Coordinates of C-alpha atoms in Angstrom, one line a residue:
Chain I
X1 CA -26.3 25.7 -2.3
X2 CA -23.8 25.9 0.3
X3 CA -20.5 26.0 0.8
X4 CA -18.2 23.2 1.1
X5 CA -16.6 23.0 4.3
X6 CA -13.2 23.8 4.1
X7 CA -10.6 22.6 5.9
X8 CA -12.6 20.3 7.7
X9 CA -11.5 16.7 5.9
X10 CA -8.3 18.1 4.2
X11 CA -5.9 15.9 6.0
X12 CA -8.8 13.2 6.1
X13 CA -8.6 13.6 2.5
X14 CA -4.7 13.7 1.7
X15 CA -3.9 10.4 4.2
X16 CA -6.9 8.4 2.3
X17 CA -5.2 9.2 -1.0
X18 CA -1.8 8.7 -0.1
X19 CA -2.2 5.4 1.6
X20 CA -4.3 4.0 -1.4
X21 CA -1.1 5.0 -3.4
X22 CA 1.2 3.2 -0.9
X23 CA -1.4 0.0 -0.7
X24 CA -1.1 -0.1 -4.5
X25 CA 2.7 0.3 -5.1
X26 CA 3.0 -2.3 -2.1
X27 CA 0.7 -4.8 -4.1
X28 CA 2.8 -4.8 -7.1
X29 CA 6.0 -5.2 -5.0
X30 CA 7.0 -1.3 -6.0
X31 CA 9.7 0.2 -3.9
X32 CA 9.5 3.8 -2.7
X33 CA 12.6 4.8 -4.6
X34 CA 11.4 2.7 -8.3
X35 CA 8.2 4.6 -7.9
X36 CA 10.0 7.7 -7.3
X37 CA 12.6 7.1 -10.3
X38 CA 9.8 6.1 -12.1
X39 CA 7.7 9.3 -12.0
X40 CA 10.6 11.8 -11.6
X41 CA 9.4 12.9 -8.2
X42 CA 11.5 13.2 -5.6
X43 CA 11.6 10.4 -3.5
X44 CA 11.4 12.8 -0.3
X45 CA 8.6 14.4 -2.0
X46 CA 7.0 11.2 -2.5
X47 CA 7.4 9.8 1.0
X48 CA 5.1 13.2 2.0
X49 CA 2.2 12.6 -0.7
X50 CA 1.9 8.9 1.0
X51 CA 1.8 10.0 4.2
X52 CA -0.9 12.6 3.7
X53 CA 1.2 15.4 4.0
X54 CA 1.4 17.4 0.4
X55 CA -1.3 18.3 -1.5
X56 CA -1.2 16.4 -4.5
X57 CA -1.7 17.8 -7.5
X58 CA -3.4 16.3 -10.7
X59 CA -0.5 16.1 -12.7
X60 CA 1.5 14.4 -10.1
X61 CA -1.5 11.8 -9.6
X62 CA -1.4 10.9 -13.3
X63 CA 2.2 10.9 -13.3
X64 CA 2.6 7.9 -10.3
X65 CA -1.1 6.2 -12.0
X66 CA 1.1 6.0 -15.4
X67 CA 3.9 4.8 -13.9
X68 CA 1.9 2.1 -12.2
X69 CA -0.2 1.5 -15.2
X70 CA -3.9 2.1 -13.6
X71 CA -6.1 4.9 -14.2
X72 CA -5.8 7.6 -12.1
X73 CA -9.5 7.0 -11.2
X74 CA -9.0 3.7 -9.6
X75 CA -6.1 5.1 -7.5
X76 CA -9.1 8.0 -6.0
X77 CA -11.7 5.1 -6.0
X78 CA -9.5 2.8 -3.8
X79 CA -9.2 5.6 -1.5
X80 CA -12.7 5.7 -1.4
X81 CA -13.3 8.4 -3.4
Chain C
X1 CA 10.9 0.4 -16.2
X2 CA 11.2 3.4 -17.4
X3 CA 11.0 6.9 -16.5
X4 CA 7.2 8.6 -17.2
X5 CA 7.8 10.9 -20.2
X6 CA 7.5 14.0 -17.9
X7 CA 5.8 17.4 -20.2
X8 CA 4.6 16.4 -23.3
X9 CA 1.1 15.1 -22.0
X10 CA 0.8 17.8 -19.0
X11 CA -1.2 20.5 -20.9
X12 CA -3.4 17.8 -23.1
X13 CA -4.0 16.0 -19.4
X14 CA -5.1 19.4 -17.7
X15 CA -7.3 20.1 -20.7
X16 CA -9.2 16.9 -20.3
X17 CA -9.7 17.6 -16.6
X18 CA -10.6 21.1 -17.0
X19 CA -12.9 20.3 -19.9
X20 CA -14.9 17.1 -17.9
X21 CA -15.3 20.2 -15.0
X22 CA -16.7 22.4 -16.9
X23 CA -18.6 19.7 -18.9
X24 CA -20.4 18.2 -15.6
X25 CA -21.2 21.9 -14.1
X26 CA -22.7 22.8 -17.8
X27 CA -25.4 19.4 -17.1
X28 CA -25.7 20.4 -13.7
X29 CA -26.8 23.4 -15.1
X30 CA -24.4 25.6 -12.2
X31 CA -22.5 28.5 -13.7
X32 CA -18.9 28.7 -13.0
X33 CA -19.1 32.1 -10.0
X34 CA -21.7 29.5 -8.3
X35 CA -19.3 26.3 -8.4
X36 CA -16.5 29.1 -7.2
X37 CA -18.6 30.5 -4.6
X38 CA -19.6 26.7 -3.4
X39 CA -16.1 25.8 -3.4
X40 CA -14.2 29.0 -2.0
X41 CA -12.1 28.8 -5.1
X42 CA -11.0 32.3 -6.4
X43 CA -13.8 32.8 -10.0
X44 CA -10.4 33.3 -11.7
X45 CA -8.7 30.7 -10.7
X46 CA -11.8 28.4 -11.5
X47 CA -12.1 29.8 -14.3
X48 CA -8.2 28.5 -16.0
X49 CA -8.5 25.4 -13.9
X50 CA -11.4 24.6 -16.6
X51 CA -9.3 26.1 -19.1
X52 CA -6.4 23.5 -18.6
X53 CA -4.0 26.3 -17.5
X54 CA -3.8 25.4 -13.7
X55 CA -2.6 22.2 -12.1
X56 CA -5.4 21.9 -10.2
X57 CA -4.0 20.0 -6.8
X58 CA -6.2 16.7 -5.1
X59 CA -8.2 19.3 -2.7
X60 CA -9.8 21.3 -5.0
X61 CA -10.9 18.4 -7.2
X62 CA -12.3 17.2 -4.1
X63 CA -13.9 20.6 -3.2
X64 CA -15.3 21.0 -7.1
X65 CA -16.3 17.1 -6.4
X66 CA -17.9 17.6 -3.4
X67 CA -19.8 21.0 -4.4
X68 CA -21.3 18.7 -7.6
X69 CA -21.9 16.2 -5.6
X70 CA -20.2 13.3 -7.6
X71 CA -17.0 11.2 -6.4
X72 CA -13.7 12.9 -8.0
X73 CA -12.9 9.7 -9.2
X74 CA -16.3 10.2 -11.7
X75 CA -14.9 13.6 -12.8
X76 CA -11.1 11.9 -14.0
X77 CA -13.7 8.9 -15.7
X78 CA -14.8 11.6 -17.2
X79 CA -12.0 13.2 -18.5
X80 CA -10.9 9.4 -20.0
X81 CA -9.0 8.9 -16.7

């Protein structure tokens, strides 16, 4: 068993899931800031987890799939994961 | 809409997750210094992400994913996300 490459895909990674997060709050007409207000992330915070650019974490994930009432899993699966 | 409730889920949602982790490495048959060594992740650390005592962020669910060799989103299903 090898390694997994590191940092290869990271940012690969972070954009897939944050645009899958921006397609889906865009399909249900969501704002930026009602998202935002909705999970109790800041909405500065927020604008860097759809660009690719934080590292999610789990919590935070369930946190904006709760507010936009899908299973975490589909927002991962949507970005192709 | 209304504001996620914020803490009182957190620890029972990092349980799940840490508990479908270990779960899926237990049927791989992999013990936990072999995932860590696979996935560069610190043996502690791995160790209270399966414990639900870490916040484990979107990269190392990929990493632990990807070191399995299942989609993360399989790992949240999993977890009854």
């Amino acid at each position: 068993m090898g390694r997994v490459s590191g940092k290869i895909d990271d940012a690969g990674h972070l954009k897939a899931v944050g645009a899958a997060l921006r397609q889906y709050r865009h399909d249900l007409g969501w704002s930026q800031e009602a998202l935002a207000y909705a999970t109790g992330i800041d909405r500065s915070h927020m604008g860097r987890i759809e660009r690719g650019e934080r590292n999610l974490t789990i919590l935070n994930l369930i946190r904006i799939a709760d507010a936009l009432q899908c299973p975490p899993s589909k927002l991962l699966i949507l970005a192709g994961m």
